[in-house]
XYZ file of C-alpha atoms in Angstrom:
608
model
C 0.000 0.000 0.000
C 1.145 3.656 -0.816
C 1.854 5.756 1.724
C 0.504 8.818 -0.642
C -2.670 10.209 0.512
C -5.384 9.880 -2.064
C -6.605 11.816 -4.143
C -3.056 14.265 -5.513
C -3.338 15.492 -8.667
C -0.201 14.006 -10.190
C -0.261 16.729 -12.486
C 1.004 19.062 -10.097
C 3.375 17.485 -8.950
C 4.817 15.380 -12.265
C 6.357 17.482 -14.739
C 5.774 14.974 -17.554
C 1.995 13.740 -16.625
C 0.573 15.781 -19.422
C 3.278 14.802 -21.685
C 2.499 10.730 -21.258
C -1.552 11.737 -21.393
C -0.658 13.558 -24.801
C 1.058 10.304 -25.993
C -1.725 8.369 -25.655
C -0.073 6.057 -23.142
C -1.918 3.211 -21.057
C -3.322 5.461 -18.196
C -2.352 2.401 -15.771
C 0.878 2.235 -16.761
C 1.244 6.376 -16.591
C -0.363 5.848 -13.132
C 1.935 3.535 -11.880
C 4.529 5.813 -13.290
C 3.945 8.346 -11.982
C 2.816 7.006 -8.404
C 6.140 5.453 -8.591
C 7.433 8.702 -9.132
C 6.046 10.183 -6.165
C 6.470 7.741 -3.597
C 10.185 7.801 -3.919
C 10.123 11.660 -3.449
C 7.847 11.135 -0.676
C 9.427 8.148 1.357
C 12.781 9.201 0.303
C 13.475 12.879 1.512
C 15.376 13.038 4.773
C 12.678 15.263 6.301
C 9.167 15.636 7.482
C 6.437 15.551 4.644
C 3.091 15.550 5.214
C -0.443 16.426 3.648
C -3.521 18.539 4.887
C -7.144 17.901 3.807
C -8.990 21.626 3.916
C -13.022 21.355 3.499
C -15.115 23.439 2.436
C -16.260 24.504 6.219
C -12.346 25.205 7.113
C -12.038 22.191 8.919
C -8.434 20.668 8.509
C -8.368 16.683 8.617
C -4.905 14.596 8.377
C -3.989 12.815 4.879
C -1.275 11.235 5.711
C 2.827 11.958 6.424
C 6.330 10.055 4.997
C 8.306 7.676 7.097
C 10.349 10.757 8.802
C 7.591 12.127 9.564
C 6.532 8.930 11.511
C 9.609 9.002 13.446
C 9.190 12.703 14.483
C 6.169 12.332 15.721
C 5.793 8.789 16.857
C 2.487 8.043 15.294
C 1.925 5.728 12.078
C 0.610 7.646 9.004
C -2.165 5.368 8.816
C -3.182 5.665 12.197
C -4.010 9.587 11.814
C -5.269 9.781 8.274
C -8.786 11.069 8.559
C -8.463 12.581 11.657
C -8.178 16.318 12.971
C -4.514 17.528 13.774
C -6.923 18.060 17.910
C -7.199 14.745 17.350
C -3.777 13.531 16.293
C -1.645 15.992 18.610
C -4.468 17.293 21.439
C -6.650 20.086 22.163
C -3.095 22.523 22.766
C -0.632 21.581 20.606
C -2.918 20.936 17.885
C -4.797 23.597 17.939
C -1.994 26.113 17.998
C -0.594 24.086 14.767
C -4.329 23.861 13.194
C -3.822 27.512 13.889
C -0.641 27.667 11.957
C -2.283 25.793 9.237
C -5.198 28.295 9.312
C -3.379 31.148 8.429
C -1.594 29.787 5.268
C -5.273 29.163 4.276
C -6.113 32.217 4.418
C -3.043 33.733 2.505
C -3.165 31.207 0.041
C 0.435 31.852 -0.544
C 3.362 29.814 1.022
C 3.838 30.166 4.566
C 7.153 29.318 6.177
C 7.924 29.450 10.283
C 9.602 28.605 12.778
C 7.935 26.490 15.804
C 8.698 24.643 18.964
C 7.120 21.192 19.559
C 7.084 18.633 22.004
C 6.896 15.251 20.306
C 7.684 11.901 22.569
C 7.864 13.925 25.428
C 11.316 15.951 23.903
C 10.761 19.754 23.116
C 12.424 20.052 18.960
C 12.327 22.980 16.805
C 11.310 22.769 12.948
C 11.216 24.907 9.922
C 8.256 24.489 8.333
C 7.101 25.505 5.137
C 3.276 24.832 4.133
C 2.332 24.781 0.291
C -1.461 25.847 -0.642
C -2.651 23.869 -2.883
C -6.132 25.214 -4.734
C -8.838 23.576 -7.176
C -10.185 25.422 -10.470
C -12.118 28.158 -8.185
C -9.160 28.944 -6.346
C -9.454 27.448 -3.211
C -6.958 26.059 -0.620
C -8.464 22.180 -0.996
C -4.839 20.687 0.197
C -1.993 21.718 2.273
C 1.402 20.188 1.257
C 4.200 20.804 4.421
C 7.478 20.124 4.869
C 9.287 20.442 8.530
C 13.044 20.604 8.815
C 14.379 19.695 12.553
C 16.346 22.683 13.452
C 17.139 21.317 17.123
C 20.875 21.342 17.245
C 20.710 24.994 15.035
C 18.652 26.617 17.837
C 20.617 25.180 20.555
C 23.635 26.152 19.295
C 22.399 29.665 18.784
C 21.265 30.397 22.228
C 24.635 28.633 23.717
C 26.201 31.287 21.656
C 23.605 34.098 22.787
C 24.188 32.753 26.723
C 28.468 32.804 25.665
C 28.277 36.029 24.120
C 26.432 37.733 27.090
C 28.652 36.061 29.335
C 31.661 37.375 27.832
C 30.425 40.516 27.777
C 28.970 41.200 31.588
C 32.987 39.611 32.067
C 34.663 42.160 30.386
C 32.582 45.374 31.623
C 33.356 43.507 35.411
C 37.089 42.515 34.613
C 37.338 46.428 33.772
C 38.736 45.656 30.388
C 38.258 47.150 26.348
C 37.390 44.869 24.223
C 37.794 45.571 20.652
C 37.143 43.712 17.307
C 38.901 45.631 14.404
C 38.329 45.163 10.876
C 41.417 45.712 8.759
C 39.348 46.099 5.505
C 37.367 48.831 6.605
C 38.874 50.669 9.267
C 35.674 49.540 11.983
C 36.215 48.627 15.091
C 33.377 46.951 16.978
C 33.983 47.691 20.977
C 32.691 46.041 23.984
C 33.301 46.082 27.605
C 34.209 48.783 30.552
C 33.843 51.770 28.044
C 32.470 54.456 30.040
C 35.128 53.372 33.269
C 38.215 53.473 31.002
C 37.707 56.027 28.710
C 35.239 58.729 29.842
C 33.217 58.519 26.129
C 29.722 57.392 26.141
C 29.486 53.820 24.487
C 27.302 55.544 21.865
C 30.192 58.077 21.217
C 32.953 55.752 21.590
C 31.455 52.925 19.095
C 32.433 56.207 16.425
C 35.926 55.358 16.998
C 37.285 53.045 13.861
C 41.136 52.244 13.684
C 42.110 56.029 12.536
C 40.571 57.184 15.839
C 42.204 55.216 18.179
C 45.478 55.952 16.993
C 44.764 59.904 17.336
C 44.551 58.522 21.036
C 48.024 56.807 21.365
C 50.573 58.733 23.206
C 52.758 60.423 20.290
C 55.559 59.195 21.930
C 54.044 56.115 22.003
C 52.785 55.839 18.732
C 55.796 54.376 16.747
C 56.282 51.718 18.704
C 52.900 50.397 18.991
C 52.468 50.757 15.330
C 56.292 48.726 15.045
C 55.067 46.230 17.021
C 51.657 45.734 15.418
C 53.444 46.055 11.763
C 56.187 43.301 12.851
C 52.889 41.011 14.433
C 51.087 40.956 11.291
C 54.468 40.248 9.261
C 55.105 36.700 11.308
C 51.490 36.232 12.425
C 52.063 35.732 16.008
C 50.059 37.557 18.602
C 49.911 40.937 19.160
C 51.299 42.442 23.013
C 51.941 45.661 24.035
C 53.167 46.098 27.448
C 52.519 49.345 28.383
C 51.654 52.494 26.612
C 49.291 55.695 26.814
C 46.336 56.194 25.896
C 43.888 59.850 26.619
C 40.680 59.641 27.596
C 37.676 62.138 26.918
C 39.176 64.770 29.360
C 42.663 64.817 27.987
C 44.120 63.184 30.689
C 45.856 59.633 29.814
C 46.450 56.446 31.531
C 48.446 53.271 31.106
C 47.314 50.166 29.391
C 48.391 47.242 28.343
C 46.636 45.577 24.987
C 46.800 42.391 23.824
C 45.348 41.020 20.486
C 45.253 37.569 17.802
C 44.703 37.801 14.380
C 42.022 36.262 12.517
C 42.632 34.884 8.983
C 40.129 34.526 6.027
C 40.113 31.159 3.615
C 42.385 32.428 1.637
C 44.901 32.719 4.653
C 44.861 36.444 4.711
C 44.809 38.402 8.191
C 41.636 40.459 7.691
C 40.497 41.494 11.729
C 42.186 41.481 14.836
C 39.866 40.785 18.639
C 42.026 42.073 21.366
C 41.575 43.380 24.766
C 42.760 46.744 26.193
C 43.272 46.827 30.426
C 44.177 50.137 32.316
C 47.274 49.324 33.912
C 47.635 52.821 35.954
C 47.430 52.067 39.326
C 49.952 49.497 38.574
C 52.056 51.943 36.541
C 51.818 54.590 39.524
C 52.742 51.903 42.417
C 55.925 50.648 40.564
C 57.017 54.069 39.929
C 56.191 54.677 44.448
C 58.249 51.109 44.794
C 61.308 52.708 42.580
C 61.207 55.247 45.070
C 61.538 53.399 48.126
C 63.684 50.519 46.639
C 67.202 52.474 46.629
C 66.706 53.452 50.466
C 65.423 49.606 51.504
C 68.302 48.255 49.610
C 70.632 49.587 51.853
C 68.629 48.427 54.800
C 68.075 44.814 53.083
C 72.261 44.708 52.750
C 72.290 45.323 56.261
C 70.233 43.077 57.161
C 71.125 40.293 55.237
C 74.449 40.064 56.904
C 73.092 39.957 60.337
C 70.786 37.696 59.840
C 73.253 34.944 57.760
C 75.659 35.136 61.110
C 72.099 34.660 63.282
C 70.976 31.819 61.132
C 74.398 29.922 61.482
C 74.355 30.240 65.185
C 70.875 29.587 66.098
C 70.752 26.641 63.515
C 73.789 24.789 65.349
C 71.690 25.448 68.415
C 68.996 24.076 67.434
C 70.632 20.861 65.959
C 72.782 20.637 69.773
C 69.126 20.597 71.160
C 67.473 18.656 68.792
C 70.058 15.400 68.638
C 70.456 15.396 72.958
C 66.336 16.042 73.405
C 65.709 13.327 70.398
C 68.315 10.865 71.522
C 67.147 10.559 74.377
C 63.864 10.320 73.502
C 63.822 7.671 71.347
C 66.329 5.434 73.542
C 63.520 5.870 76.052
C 61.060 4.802 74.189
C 63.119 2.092 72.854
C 63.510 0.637 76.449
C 60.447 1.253 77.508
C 59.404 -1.052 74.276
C 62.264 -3.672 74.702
C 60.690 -4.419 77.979
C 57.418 -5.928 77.522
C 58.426 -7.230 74.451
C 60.639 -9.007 75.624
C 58.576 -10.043 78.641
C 55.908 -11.422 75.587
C 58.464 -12.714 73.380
C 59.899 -14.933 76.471
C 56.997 -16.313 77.881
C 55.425 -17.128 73.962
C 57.843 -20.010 73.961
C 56.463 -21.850 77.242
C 52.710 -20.877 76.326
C 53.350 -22.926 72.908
C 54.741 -26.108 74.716
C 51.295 -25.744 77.512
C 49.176 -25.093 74.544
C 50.864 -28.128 72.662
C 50.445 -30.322 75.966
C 46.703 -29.289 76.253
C 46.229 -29.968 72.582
C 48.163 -33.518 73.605
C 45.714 -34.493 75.995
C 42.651 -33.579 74.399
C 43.305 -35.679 71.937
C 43.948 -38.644 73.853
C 40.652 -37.886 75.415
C 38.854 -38.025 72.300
C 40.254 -41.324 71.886
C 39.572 -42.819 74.713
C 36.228 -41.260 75.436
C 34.565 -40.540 72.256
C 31.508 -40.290 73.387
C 32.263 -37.723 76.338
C 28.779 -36.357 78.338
C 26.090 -34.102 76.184
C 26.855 -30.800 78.054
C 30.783 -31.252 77.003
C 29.422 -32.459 73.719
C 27.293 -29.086 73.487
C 29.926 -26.769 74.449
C 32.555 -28.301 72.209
C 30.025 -27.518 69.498
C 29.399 -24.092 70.742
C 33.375 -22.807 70.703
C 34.294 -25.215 67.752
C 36.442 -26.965 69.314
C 38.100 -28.752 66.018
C 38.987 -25.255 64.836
C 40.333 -23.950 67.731
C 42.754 -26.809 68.219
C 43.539 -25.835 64.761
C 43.487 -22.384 64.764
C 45.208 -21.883 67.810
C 49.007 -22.818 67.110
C 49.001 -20.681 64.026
C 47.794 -17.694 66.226
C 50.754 -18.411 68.959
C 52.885 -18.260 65.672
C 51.516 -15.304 64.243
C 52.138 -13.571 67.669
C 55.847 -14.696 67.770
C 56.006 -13.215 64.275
C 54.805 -9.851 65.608
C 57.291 -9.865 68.502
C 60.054 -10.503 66.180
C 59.348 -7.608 64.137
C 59.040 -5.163 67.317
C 62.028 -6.404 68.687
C 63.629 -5.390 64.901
C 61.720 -2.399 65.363
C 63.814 -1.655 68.702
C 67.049 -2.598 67.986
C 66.660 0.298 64.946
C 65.367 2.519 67.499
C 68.628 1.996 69.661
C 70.903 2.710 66.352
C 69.142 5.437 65.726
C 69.340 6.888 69.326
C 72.938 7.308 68.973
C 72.630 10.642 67.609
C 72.989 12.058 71.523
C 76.396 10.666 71.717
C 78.589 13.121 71.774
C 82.106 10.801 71.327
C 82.670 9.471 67.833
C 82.584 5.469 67.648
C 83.482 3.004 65.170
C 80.191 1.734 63.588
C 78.785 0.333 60.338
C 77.235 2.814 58.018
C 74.615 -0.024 56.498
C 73.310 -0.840 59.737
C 72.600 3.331 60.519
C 70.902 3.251 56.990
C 68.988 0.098 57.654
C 67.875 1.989 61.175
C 66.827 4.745 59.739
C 64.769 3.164 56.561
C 63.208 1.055 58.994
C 61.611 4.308 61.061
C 60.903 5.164 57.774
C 58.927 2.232 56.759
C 55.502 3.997 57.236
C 55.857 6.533 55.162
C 57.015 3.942 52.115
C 54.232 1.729 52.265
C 51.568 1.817 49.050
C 49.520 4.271 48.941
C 46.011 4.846 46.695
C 46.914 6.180 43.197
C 45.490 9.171 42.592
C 42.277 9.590 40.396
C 41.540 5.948 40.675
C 39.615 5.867 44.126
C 41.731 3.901 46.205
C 41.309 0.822 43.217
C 45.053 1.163 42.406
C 48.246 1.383 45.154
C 51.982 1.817 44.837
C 54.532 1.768 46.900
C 57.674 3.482 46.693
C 60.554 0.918 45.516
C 63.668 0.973 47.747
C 67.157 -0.573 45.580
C 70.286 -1.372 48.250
C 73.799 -1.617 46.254
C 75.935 -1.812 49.129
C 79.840 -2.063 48.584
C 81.750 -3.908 50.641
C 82.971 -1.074 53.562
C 84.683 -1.050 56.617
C 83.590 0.095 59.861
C 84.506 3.652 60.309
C 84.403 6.329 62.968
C 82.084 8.942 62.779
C 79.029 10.155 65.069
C 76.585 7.766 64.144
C 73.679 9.735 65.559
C 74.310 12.846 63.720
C 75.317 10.905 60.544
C 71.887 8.708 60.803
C 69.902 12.301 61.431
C 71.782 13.518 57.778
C 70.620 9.859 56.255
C 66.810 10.733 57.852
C 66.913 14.386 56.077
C 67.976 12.901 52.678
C 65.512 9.872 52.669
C 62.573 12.161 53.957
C 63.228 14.783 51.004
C 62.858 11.958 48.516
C 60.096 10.747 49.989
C 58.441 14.452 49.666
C 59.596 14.523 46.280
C 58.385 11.081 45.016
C 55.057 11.745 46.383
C 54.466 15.238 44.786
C 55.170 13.611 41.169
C 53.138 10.816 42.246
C 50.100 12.961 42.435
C 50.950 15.104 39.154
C 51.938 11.669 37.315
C 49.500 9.009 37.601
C 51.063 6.246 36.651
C 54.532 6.634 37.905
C 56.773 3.835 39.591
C 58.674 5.839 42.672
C 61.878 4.747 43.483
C 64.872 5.056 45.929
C 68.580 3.934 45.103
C 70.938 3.486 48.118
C 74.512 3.154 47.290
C 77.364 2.700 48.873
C 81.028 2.077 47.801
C 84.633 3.019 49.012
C 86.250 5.768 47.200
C 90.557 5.513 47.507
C 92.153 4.152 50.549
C 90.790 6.490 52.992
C 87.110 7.573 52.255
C 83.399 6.090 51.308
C 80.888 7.280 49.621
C 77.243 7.107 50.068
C 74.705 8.156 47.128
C 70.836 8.465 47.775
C 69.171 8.937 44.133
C 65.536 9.381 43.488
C 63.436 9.073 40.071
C 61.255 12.416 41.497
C 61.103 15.664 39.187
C 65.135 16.603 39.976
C 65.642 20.587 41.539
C 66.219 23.393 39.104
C 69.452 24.769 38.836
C 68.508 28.047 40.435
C 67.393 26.011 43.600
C 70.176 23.649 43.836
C 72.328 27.414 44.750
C 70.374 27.487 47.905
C 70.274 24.359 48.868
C 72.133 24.101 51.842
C 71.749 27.912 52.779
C 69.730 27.639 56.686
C 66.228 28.603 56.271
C 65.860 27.910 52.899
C 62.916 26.097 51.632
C 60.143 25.168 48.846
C 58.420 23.242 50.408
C 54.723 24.716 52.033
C 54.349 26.901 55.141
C 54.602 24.019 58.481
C 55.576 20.959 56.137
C 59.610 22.511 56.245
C 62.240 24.800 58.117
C 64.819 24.703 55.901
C 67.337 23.644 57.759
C 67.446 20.197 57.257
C 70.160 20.149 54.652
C 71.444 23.656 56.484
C 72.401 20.965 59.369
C 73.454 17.758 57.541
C 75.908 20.185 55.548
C 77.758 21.118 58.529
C 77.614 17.252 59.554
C 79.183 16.044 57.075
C 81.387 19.093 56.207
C 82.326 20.760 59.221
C 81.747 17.873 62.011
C 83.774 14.937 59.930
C 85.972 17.106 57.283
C 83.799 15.423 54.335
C 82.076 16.812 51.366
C 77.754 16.647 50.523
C 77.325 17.102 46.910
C 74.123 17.396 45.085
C 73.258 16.209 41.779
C 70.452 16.807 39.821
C 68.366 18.325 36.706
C 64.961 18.726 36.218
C 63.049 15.725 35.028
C 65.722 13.133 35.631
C 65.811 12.846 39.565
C 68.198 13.913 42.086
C 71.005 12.092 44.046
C 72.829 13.453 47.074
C 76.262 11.906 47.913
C 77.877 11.866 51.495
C 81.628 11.328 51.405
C 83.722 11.187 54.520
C 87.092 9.130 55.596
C 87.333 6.808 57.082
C 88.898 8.190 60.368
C 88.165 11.591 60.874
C 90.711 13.658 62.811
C 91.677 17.029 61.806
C 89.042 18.683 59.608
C 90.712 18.999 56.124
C 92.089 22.564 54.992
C 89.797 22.242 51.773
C 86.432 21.616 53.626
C 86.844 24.599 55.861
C 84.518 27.480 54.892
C 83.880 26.114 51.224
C 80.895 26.420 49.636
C 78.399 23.264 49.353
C 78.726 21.863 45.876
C 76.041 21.468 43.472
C 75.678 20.451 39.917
């Protein structure tokens, strides 16, 4: 069946009907022709098509609609023909498009509009265009439509309204010009904080083409805006002027800085230029104020500067006298108060295993000999399941002997660590200060939740031991394990800042150790992290210095360990590093310190 409403004269609509009815040709086949014709106009468009019935009375009645149609509206054509578009679409909707319908009627001319709809429950614009079509008397029997969806068109157009009127309440609060030149004829099209900036009306100022705002350039200024607008258009990068004057309606000028980008046709030629203009005055008039006072606070800064470096040395060595004896002590207190218990725990674990084993012994036997013991020890075995506490309970005894063994590791590092409030140097080994200290560091290397993938993903941060083969050598092992802490803890920071900018990235630590000659060794403590820019790495061991956040740093950290390794055993502390490919520190020191070497004495830390 045809989806063509019946009857359409085909003669309107065929441009060779009345050629095949002069020919004399079977009026079936025409027919067929020419309904063939139709229907794959009709069905094949890629928009709405659909037909009108007008009576005599005015009444409008449905003929029938294409397949797009259909899917527009969500109604079979053959369900509505016949019926009124009331009917079809309800009392408000379809009245307001019988309305629609009503008035291209009465013009008896083509009618085109545009209209919001809600079919399916979704609110969709369409163009639509209705075509009169009259009988020999000259009325509107028919009306032919077609309806374009115009959705995304109209959408995009008020996102552009909404962005445009959002731009522009931005620039009249950001205080800014906002300008849109056209090279071909001179215009410029302004926006934004006119009457603030300038003192012109916007009506007045809108006048103003390209001629007219270089009349308002500084004269002085002039030739180098224009040299620097000339040379922007020559390599097509963006325009910038820093700073130059400009008058306003009173004669008076202020500062501003303007910025533009050029806009090319097809043809690749520059042919306008959007920009922004920002009164930079009160900027101008405070730098010109800080000129003033910056000679006189100079002088007061130089002064300053050289008190404070002497105050800095002195009340960071008093603060690391202070801060080895309080934390020494502190953590071989805690240490013993530890050891203590532990050991208390870790002792009597062996003799509650044999009881426990002995109980477990004799249990069984009784189930042996009495396997059918009284119901109420029946019940309560059942209650405290009894099989899986004789099996469970071992492996908890041994789980609890494997916790005492790691507190009592936990201790012993504690007690290396604590040497840091001796105050005679001692013959120790440097591996087992390192080992100390990356043990009290443990917590802070543990995996952690990736960021951005909600606690689904964790790393860890790798630690990579190359020890050489050293000697034992005498140092101060609590100040030397304080310098390893510093070192370790700044990788740390540094591994977990890239973690959180780098998702993705593996974090690792490289601990090195090797003798260097006869009389020295050498510790290195690399990191993968984002490496220190050169300008930092100058500062580096100056006291006080630090990037890190307010509270999360004092700066003197690596103030301390270099006069640790420098000044207290006549070594060197070198830093090496560039951004983007990590950072490794290296303590070197002999093996016997005595006399502090001439070439250690007041140098400057090294950095590469």
């Amino acid at each position: 069946m045809s989806n063509l409403p019946e009857p359409i004269s085909t003669s309107r609509l065929h441009p060779d009907a009345d050629r095949l009815s002069d020919l004399g040709a079977d009026s079936d086949a025409v027919l067929r022709e020419q309904e063939q014709f139709l229907r794959s106009i009709y069905e094949g468009v890629n928009f709405s098509v659909f037909v009108c019935d007008v009576r005599e009375n005015g009444d409008l009645y449905v003929a029938g609609w294409n397949p797009i149609s259909e899917m527009d509206v969500g109604k079979r054509s053959a369900d509505v023909v016949g019926k009124t578009l009331e009917e079809v679409f309800g009392p408000e909707q379809g009245g307001a498009i019988a309305q629609r319908f009503r008035t291209c009627v009465e013009r008896a001319d083509v009618y085109t509009y545009e209209e919001l709809r809600v079919f399916q429950g979704k609110d969709r614009w369409f163009l639509t265009t209705l075509n009169p079509l009259k009988d020999g008397k000259g009325r509107v029997y028919r009306l032919v439509g077609t309806a374009m969806d115009i959705t995304d068109r109209r959408l995009a157009e008020a996102a552009q309204r909404e962005s445009e009127e959002r731009f522009r309440l931005v620039a009249e609060r950001t205080g800014q010009l906002i300008y849109d030149c056209d090279f071909q004829t001179g215009q410029i099209l302004w926006a934004g904080a006119i009457a603030s900036m300038t003192g012109h009306s916007p009506e007045a100022f809108h006048q103003f083409g390209f001629e007219g705002w270089k009349e308002r350039v500084h004269p002085e200024d002039l030739p180098d805006v224009m040299a620097r607008l000339e040379r922007s258009l020559q390599l097509r990068l963006p325009y910038q002027v820093e700073e130059y004057r400009f008058r306003k309606a009173d004669g008076s000028y202020i500062y501003v800085q303007d910025s533009g980008a050029f806009v090319e046709n097809e043809a690749g030629e520059v042919y306008r230029m959007v920009g922004t203009i920002s009164d930079i005055t009160e900027r101008k008039q405070a730098q010109v104020k800080l000129q003033q006072s910056e000679t006189e606070l100079r002088q007061k800064t130089q002064d300053l500067q050289n008190t404070l470096i002497e105050l800095q040395r002195t009340q960071s060595q008093m603060i690391q006298n202070e801060k080895m004896s309080s934390l020494g002590q502190l953590v071989a207190g805690v240490a013993h108060e530890i050891n203590n218990p532990v050991n208390f725990i870790y002792g009597n674990l062996t003799y509650a295993s044999q009881y426990i084993r002995d109980l477990l012994d004799i249990i069984h036997l009784y189930q042996q000999h009495y396997p059918e013991p009284h119901s109420t020890i029946q019940e309560r075995a059942e209650k405290v399941d009894l099989d899986f506490l004789m099996q469970d309970l071992p492996k908890l005894l041994a789980s609890m002997k494997v916790g005492a063994d790691r507190i009592q590791k936990i201790v012993a590092s504690l007690r290396t660590f604590s040497r840091m409030d001796e105050a005679e140097m001692k013959v120790v080994d440097l591996h087992e200060g390192i080992d100390s200290t990356l043990m009290i560091l443990q917590h802070r290397l543990k995996p952690r939740p990736v960021p951005g993938t909600k606690g689904e993903e964790c790393v860890a941060i790798a630690i990579e031991k190359d020890y050489g083969s050293l000697p034992e050598i005498e140092c101060y092992a609590g100040q030397l394990n304080q310098v390893f802490m510093n070192l370790l803890s700044n990788a740390v920071d540094a591994l977990e800042e890239e973690l959180e900018r780098r998702p993705g990235f593996e974090p690792k630590i490289l601990i090195r150790t090797q003798r260097v000659g006869a009389d020295r060794v050498c510790v290195a403590i690399a990191d993968n992290g984002p490496g220190i820019p050169p300008a930092v790495q100058q500062r580096l061991f100056d006291p006080f210095f630090t990037t890190k956040p307010v509270g999360k740093g004092t700066g003197l950290g690596l103030a301390i360990s270099y006069q640790v390794v420098v000044e207290k055993h006549g070594g060197n502390l070198r830093c090496l590093s560039a951004p983007g490919e990590g950072t490794t520190f290296e303590i070197e020191i002999p093996l016997v310190s005595g006399q502090t070497p001439e070439s250690t004495q007041n140098s400057s830390p090294p950095v590469n």
